[in-house]
CSV table of C-alpha atoms in Angstrom, one decimal:
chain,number,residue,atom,x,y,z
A,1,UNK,CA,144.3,75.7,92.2
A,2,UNK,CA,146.3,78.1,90.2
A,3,UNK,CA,147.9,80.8,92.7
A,4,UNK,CA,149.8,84.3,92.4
A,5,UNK,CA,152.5,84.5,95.3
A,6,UNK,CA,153.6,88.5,95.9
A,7,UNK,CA,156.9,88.3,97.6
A,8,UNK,CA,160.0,85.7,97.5
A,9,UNK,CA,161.2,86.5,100.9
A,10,UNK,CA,161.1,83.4,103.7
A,11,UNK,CA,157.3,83.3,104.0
A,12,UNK,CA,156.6,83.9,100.0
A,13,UNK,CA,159.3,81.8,98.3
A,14,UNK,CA,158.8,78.9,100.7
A,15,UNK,CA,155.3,78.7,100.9
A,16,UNK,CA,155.0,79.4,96.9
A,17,UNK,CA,157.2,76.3,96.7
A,18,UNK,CA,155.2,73.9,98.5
A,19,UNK,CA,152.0,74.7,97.1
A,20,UNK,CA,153.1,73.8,94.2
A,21,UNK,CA,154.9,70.7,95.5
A,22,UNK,CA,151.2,70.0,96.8
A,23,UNK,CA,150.3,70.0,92.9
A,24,UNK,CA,148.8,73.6,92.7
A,25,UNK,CA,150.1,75.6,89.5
A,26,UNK,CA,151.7,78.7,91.3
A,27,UNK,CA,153.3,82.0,90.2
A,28,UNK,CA,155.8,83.4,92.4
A,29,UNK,CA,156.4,87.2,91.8
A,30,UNK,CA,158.9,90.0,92.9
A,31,UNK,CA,159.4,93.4,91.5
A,32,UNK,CA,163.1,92.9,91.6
A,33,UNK,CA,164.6,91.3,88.6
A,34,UNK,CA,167.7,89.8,90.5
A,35,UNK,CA,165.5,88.2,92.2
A,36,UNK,CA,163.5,86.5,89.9
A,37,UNK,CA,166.6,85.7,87.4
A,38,UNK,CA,168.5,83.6,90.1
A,39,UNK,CA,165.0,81.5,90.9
A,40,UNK,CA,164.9,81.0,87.1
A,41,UNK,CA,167.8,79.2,87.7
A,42,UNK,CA,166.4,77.1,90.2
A,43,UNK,CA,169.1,79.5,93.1
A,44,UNK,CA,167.7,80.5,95.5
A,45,UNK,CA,168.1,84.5,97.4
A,46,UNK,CA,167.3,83.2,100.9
A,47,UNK,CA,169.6,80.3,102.5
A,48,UNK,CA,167.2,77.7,103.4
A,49,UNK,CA,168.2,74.0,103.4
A,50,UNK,CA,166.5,71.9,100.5
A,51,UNK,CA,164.6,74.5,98.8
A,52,UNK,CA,166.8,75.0,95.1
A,53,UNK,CA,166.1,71.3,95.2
A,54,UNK,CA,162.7,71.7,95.6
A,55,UNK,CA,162.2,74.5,93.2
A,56,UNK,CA,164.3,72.6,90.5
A,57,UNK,CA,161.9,70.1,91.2
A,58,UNK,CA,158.6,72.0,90.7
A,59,UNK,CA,160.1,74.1,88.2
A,60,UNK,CA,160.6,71.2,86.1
A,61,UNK,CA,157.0,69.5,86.9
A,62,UNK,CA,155.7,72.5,85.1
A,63,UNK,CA,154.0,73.5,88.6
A,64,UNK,CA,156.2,76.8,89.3
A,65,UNK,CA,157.7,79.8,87.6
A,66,UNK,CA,159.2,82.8,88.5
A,67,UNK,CA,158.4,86.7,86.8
A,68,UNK,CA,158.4,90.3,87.7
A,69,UNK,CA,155.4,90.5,86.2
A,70,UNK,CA,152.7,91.2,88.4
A,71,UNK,CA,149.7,92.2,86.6
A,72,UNK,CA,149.7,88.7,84.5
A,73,UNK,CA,150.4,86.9,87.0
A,74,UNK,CA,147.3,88.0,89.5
A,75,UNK,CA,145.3,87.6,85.7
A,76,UNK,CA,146.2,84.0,85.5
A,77,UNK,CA,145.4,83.1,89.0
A,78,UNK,CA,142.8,82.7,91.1
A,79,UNK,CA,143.6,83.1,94.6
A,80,UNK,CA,146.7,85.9,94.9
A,81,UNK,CA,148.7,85.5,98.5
A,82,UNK,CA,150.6,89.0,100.0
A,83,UNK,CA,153.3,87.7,101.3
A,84,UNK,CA,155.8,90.9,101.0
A,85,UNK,CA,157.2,92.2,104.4
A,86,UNK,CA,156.0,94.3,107.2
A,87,UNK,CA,159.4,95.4,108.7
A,88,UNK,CA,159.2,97.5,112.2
A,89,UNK,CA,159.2,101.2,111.7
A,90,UNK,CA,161.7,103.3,114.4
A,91,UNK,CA,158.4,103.2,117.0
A,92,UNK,CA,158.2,99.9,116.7
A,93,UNK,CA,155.1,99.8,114.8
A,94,UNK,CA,155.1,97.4,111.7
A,95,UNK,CA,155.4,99.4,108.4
A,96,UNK,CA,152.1,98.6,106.2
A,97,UNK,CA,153.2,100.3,103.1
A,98,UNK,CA,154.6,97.2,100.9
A,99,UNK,CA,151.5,95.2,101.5
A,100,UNK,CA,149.7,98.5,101.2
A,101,UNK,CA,151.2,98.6,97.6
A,102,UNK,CA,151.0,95.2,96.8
A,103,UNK,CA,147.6,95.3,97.3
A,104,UNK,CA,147.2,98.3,95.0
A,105,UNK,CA,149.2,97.1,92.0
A,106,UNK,CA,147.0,93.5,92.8
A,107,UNK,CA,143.7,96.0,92.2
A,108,UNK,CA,144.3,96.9,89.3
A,109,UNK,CA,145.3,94.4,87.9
A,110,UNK,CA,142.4,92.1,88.6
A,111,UNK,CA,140.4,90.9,85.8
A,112,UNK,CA,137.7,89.0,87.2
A,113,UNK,CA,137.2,87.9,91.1
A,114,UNK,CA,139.8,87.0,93.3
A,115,UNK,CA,140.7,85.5,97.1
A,116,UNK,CA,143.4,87.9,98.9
A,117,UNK,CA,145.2,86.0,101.1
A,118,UNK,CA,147.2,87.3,103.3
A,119,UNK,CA,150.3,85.6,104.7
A,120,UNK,CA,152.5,88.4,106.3
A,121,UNK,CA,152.4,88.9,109.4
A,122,UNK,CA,150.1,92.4,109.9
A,123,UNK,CA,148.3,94.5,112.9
A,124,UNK,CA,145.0,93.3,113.7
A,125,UNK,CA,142.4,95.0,111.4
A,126,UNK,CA,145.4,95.4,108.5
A,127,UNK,CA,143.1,93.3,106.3
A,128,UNK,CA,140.3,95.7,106.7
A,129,UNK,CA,142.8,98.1,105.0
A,130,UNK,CA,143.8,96.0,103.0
A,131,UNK,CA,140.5,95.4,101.4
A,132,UNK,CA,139.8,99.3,101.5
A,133,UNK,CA,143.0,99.4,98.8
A,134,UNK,CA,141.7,97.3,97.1
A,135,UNK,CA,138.0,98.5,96.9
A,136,UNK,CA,139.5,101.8,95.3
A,137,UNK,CA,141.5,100.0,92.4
A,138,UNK,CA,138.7,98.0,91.2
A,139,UNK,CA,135.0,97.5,91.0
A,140,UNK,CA,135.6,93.1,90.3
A,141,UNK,CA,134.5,91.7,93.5
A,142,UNK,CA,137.0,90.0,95.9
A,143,UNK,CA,137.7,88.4,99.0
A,144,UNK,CA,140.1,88.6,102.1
A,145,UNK,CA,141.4,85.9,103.7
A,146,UNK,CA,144.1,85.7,106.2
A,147,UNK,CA,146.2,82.6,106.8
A,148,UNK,CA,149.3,83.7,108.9
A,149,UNK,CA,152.1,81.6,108.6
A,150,UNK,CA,154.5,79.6,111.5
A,151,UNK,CA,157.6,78.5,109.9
A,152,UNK,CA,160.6,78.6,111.4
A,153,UNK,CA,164.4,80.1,109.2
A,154,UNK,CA,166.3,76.9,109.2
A,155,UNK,CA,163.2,74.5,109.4
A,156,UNK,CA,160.8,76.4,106.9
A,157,UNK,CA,160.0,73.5,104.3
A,158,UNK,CA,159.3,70.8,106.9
A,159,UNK,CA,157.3,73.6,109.1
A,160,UNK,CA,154.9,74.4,105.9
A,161,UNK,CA,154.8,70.8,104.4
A,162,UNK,CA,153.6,69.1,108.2
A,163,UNK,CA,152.5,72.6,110.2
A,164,UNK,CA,151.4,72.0,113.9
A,165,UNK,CA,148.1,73.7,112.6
A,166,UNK,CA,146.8,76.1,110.2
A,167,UNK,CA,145.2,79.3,110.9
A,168,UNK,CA,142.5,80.8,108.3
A,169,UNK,CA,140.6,84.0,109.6
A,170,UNK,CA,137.6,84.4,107.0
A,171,UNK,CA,134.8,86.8,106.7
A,172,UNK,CA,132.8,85.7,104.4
A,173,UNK,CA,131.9,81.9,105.7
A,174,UNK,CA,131.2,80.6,101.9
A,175,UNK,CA,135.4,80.6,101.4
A,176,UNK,CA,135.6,77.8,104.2
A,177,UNK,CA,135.2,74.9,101.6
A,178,UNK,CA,137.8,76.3,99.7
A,179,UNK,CA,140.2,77.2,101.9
A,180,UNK,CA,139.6,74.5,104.1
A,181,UNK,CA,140.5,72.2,100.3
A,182,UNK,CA,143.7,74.3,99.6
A,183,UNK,CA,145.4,73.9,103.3
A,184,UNK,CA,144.1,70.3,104.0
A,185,UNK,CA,146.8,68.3,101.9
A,186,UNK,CA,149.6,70.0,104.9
A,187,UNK,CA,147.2,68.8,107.7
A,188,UNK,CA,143.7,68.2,108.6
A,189,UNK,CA,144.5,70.4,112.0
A,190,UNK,CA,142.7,73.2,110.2
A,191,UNK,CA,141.1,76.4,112.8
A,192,UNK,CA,139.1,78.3,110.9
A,193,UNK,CA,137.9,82.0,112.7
A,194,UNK,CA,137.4,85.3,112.0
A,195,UNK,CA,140.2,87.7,110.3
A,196,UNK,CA,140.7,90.0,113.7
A,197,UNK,CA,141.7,86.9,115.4
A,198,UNK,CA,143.7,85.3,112.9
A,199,UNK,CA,145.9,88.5,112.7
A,200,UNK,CA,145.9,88.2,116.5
A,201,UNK,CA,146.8,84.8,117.1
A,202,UNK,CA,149.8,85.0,115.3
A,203,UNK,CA,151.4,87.9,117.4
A,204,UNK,CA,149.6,86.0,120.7
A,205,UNK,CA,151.8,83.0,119.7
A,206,UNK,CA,155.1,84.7,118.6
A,207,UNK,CA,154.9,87.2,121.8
A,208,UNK,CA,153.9,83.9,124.4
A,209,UNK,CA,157.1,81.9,122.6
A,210,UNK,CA,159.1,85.0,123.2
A,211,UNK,CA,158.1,85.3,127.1
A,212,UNK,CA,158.9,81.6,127.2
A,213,UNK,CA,162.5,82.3,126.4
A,214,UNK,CA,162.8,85.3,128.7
A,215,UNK,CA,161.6,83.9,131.2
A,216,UNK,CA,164.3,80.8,131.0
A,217,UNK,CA,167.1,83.0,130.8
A,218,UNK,CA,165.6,85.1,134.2
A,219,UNK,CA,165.9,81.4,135.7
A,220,UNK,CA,169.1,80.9,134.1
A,221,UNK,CA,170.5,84.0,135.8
A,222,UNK,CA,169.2,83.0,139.6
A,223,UNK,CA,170.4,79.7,139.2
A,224,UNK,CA,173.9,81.3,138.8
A,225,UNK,CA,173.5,82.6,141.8
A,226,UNK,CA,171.9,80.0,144.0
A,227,UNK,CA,174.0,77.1,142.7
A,228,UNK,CA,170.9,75.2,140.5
A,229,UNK,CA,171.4,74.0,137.1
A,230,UNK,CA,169.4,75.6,133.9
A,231,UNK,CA,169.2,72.5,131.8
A,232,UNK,CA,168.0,70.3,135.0
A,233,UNK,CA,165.4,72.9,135.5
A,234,UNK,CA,164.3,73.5,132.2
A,235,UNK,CA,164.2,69.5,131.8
A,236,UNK,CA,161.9,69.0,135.1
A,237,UNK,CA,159.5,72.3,134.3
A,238,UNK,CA,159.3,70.1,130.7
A,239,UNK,CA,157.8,67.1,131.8
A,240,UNK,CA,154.7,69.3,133.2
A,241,UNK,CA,152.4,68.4,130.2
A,242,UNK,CA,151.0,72.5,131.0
A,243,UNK,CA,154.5,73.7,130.1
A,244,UNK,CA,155.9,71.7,127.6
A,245,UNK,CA,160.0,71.6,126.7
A,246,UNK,CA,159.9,73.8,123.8
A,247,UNK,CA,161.6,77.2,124.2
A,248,UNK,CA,163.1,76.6,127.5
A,249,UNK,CA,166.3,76.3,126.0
A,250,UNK,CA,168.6,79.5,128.1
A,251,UNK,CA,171.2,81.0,126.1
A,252,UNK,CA,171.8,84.6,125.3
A,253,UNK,CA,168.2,85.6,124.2
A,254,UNK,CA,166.1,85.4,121.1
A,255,UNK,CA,166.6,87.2,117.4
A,256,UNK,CA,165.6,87.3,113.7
A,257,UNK,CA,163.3,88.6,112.1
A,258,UNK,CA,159.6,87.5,113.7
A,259,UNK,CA,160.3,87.7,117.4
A,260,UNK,CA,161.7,90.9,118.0
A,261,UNK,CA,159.1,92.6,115.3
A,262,UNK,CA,156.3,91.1,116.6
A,263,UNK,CA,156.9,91.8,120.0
A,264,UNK,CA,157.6,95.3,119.5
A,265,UNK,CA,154.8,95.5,117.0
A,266,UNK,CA,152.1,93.7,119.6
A,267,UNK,CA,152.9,96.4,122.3
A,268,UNK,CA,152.6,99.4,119.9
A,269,UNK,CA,149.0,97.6,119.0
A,270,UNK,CA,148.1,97.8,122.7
A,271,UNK,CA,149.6,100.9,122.9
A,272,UNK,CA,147.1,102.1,120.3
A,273,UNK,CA,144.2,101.1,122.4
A,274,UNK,CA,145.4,102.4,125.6
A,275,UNK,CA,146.8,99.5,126.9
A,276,UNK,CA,150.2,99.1,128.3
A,277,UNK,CA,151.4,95.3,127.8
A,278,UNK,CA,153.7,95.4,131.2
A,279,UNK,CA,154.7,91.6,130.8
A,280,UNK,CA,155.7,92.3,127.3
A,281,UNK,CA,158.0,95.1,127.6
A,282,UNK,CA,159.9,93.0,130.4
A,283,UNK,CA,160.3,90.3,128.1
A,284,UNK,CA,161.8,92.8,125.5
A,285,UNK,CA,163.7,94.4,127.8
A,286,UNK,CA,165.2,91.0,129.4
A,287,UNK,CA,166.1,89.8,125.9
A,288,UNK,CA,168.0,93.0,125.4
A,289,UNK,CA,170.2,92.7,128.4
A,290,UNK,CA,170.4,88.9,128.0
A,291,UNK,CA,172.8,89.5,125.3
A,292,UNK,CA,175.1,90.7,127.2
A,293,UNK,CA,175.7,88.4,129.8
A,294,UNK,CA,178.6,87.5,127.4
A,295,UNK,CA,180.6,90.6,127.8
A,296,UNK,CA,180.1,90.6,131.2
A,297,UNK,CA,181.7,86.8,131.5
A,298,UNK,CA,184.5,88.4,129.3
A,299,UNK,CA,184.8,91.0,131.9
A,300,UNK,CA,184.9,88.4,134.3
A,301,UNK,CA,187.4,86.0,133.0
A,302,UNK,CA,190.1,88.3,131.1
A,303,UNK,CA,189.7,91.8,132.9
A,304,UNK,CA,190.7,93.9,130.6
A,305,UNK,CA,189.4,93.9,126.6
A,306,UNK,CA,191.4,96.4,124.7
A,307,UNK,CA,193.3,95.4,122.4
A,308,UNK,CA,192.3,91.7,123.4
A,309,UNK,CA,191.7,89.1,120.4
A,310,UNK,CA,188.7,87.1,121.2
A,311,UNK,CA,187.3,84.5,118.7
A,312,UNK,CA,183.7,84.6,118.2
A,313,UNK,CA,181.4,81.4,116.5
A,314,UNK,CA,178.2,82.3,115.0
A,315,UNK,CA,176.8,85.5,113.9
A,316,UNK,CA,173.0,84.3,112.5
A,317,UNK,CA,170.7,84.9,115.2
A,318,UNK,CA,169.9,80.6,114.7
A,319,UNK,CA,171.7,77.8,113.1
A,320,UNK,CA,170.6,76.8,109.3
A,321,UNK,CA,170.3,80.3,108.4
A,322,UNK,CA,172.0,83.4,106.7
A,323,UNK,CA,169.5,86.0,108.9
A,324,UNK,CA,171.1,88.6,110.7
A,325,UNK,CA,168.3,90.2,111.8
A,326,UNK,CA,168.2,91.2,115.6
A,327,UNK,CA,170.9,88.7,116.4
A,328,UNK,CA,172.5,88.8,119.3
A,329,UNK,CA,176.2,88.6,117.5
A,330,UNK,CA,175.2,92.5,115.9
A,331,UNK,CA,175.0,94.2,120.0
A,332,UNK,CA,177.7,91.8,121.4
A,333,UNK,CA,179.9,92.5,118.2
A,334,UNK,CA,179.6,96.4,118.6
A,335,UNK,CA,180.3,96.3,122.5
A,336,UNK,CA,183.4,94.2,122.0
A,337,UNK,CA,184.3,96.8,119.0
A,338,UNK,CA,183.6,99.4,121.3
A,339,UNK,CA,185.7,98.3,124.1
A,340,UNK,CA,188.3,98.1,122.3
A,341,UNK,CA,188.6,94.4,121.6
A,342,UNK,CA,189.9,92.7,118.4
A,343,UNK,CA,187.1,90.9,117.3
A,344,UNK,CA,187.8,87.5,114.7
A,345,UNK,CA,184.2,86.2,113.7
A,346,UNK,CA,183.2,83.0,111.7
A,347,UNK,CA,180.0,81.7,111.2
A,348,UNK,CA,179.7,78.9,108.3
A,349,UNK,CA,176.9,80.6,106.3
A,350,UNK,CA,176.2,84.2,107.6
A,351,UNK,CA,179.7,85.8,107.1
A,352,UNK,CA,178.8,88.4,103.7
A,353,UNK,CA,175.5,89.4,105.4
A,354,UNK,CA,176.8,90.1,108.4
A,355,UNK,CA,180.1,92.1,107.3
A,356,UNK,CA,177.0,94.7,105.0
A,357,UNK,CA,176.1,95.7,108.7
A,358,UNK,CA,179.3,95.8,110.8
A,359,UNK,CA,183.1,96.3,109.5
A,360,UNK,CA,185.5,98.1,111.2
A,361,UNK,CA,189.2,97.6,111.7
A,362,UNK,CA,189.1,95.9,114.7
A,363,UNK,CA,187.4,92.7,112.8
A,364,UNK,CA,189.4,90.0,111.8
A,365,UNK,CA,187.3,87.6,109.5
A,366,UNK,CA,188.0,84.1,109.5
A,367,UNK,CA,187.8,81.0,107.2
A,368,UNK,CA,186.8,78.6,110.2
A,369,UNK,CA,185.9,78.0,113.9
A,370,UNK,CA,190.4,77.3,114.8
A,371,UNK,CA,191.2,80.6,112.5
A,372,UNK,CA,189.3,82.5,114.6
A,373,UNK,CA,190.1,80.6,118.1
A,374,UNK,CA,193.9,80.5,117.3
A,375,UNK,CA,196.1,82.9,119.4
A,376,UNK,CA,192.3,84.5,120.7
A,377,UNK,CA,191.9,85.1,124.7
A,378,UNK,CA,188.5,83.3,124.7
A,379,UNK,CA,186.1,82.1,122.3
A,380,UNK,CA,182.6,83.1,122.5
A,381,UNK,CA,179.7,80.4,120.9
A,382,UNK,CA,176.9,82.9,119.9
A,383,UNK,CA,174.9,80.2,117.4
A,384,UNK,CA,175.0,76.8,118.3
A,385,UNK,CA,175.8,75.4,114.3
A,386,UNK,CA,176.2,71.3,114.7
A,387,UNK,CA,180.2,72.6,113.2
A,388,UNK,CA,180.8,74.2,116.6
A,389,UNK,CA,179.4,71.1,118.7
A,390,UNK,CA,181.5,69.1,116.9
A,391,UNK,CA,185.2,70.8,117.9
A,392,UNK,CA,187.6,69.0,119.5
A,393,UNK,CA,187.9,70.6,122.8
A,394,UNK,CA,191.4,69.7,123.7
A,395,UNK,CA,192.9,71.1,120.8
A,396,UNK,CA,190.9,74.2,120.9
A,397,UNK,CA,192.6,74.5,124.6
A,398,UNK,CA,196.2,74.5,123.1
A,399,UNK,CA,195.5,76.7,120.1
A,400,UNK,CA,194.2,79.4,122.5
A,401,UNK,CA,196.4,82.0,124.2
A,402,UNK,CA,193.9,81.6,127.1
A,403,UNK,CA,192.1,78.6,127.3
A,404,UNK,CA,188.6,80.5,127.6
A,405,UNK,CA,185.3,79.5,126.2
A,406,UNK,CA,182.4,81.3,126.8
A,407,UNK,CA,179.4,79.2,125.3
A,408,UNK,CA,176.1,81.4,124.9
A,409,UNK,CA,174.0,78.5,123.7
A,410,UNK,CA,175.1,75.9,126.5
A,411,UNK,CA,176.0,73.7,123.9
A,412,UNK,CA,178.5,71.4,126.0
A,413,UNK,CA,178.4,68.9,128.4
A,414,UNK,CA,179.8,68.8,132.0
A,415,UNK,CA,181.5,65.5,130.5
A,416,UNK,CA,182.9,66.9,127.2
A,417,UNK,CA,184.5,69.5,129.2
A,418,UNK,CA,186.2,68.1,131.6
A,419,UNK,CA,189.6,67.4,130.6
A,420,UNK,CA,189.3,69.7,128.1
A,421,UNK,CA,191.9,72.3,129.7
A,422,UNK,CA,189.1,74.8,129.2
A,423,UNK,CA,187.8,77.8,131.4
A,424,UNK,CA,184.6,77.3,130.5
A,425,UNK,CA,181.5,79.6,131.3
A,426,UNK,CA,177.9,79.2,130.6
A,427,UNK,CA,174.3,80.2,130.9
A,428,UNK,CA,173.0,78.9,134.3
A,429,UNK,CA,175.3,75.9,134.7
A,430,UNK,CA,177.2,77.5,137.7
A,431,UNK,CA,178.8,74.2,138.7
A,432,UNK,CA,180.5,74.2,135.3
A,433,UNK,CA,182.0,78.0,135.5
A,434,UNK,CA,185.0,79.0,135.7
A,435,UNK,CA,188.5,76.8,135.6
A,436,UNK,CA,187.9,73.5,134.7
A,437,UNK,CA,187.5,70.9,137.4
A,438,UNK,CA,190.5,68.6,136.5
A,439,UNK,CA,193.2,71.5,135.7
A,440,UNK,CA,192.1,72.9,139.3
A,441,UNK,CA,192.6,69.7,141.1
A,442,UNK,CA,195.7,69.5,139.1
């Protein structure tokens, strides 16, 4: 099928890609030139493992190219996919008007019919609008379709190429066939349903993964104070087929970009039907203070934080990934700043993004994970990258001027830490807090 892509963020550029690894001739477009001159050659503008391979790839197979171009690109396709973003607005609602503009420069530019699909994430009856827009650009007929997508930063490729399941919300019951054709070679688990509830079940399944993880880290913080361990708990609530293992991991609270906006956005949309979504605003509101658990184990372990060098180890809000957005490191950053702290921060991948948002003379910015330990009070683990798991533990100890480590993302063992020299806090592993075991038997 020959396809127009609007948008070369995550959800765009990745899921242009692999339709056309799928053997579908695709056009990926952007109105910023940048943009489009770096995918020309076959770089990439989001960090995502293996996709400039992939585009390289597909470039080269004649099934992908890249223009600003969007009028002849929407003429030379058949099915056009909105995939531009839907950032929050300061209320928390998501802002419509780039798909609201994508799908007027996609209306008049039609030459014939066309299948809208929609694959940002969007409020439910935002395809209703969507088709309005349309509707007053052109007099060709058209369809809507929305397909929201589920990949993951880090993970995005593998997510879109073998998908748990695929979502398509249609009116018009004659597109089943064909969308049903175009998904099928990711995975026969195809749900096909109306458009309202396809825009739905995506915020229903975001929001529900979100509550998962706030409610972990609430058992996180009672096992610190009844003597349980997190990980044994999480592990045991697991094995209950009902629950599954999946985000129960505690740590210092969820980020990026879909969580936070889609939570946010999902109570503004119950908001706007006189609804107040009580379980969802604790689950925002746990997240927020989650974050800080980490300055409070600071608080703990050194007492006072001006002028105190602490060494901090991630800044992306997950591993495999350059995003910023909402990440924990941003709040826990700023406090430190705030307090007074000299702050040295590495993160393998995420250092330029994150030094746009935050700089101040209290940041010391460091080549790797011992830079910004060495001569530090404490390190703090805020992203649990496979570079940090694999530090030597010992030597970290003796580069410190106070053998702290606070690790947000539990990433260490009872048994890699003792020994270690360390005084070692986590997330719900009270047995393992404070001085280590052997240097206090010592």
């Amino acid at each position: 099928m020959k396809l127009a892509v609007i948008g070369t963020g995550y959800v765009g550029l990745v899921s242009g890609v692999c339709f056309a690894h799928k053997g579908n001739e695709v056009i990926c477009v952007d109105l910023e030139q940048h943009k489009i001159d770096m995918l020309n050659r076959a770089e990439s503008p989001i960090y995502e493992p293996g996709i400039e391979e992939l585009i390289a790839l597909n470039m080269e197979a004649g099934r992908l190219e890249f223009t600003s171009d969007l009028a002849d690109a929407v003429r030379r396709s058949d099915i056009v996919i909105l995939a531009v973003g839907t950032p929050s607005l300061a209320n928390g609602e998501a802002n419509l008007s780039y798909i609201e503009q994508a799908a007027a420069d996609v209306g008049k530019a039609m030459n014939g019919y066309k299948i809208i699909m929609t694959k940002s994430t969007v409020p439910v009856g935002t395809n209703e609008k969507i088709k309005d827009v349309l509707a007053h650009h052109t007099s060709l007929s058209f369809d809507i379709v929305s397909a929201p997508e589920f990949l993951r930063e880090g993970s995005a490729i593998n997510d879109t190429l073998l998908p748990d399941r695929i979502i398509i919300g249609l009116d018009n019951t004659g597109l089943r066939e064909t969308m049903v054709t175009l998904h099928q070679v990711f995975t026969d688990k195809i749900y096909v349903t109306d458009i309202r509830s396809a825009e739905m079940i995506k915020y229903a399944s975001n929001a529900f993964l979100a509550t998962k993880i706030s409610f972990i880290n609430e058992i996180a913080n009672i096992c610190e104070k009844v003597g349980a361990d997190v990980t044994c708990v999480a592990d045991g609530m697991g094995m209950d087929k009902r629950i599954g293992s999946s985000f129960l991991q505690a740590g210092i609270g969820y980020g990026g970009s879909c969580f936070p906006k889609d939570t946010n956005a999902l109570i503004q949309i119950a908001g706007n039907v006189d609804y107040e979504f009580k379980l969802l605003k604790s689950v925002v509101e746990v997240n927020t203070d989650q974050r800080f658990m980490i300055v409070s184990k600071l608080r703990e372990s050194l007492g006072q934080l001006r002028g105190v060098p602490i060494g901090i180890w991630g800044l992306a809000f997950k591993p495999n990934t350059d995003d910023i957005r909402e990440a924990p490191a941003l709040e826990i950053v700023e406090t430190l700043i705030q307090a007074g702290a000299i702050v040295k921060l590495y993160d393998p991948i995420a250092m330029e993004k994150f030094k746009e948002r935050v700089n101040h003379p209290n940041i010391v910015w460091c080549a790797s994970p011992q830079q910004a330990a060495e001569g530090s009070d404490a390190v703090c683990l805020l992203t649990d990258w496979e570079e940090f798991k694999n530090v030597n533990l010992v030597q970290l100890s003796s580069i410190l001027h106070k053998p702290v480590l606070i690790d947000g993302r539990n990433v260490f063992t009872e048994e890699q830490i003792q020994g270690s020299g360390l005084e070692y806090y986590s997330v719900g592993r009270p047995r393992m807090s404070g001085w280590n075991r052997d240097k206090v038997e010592a």
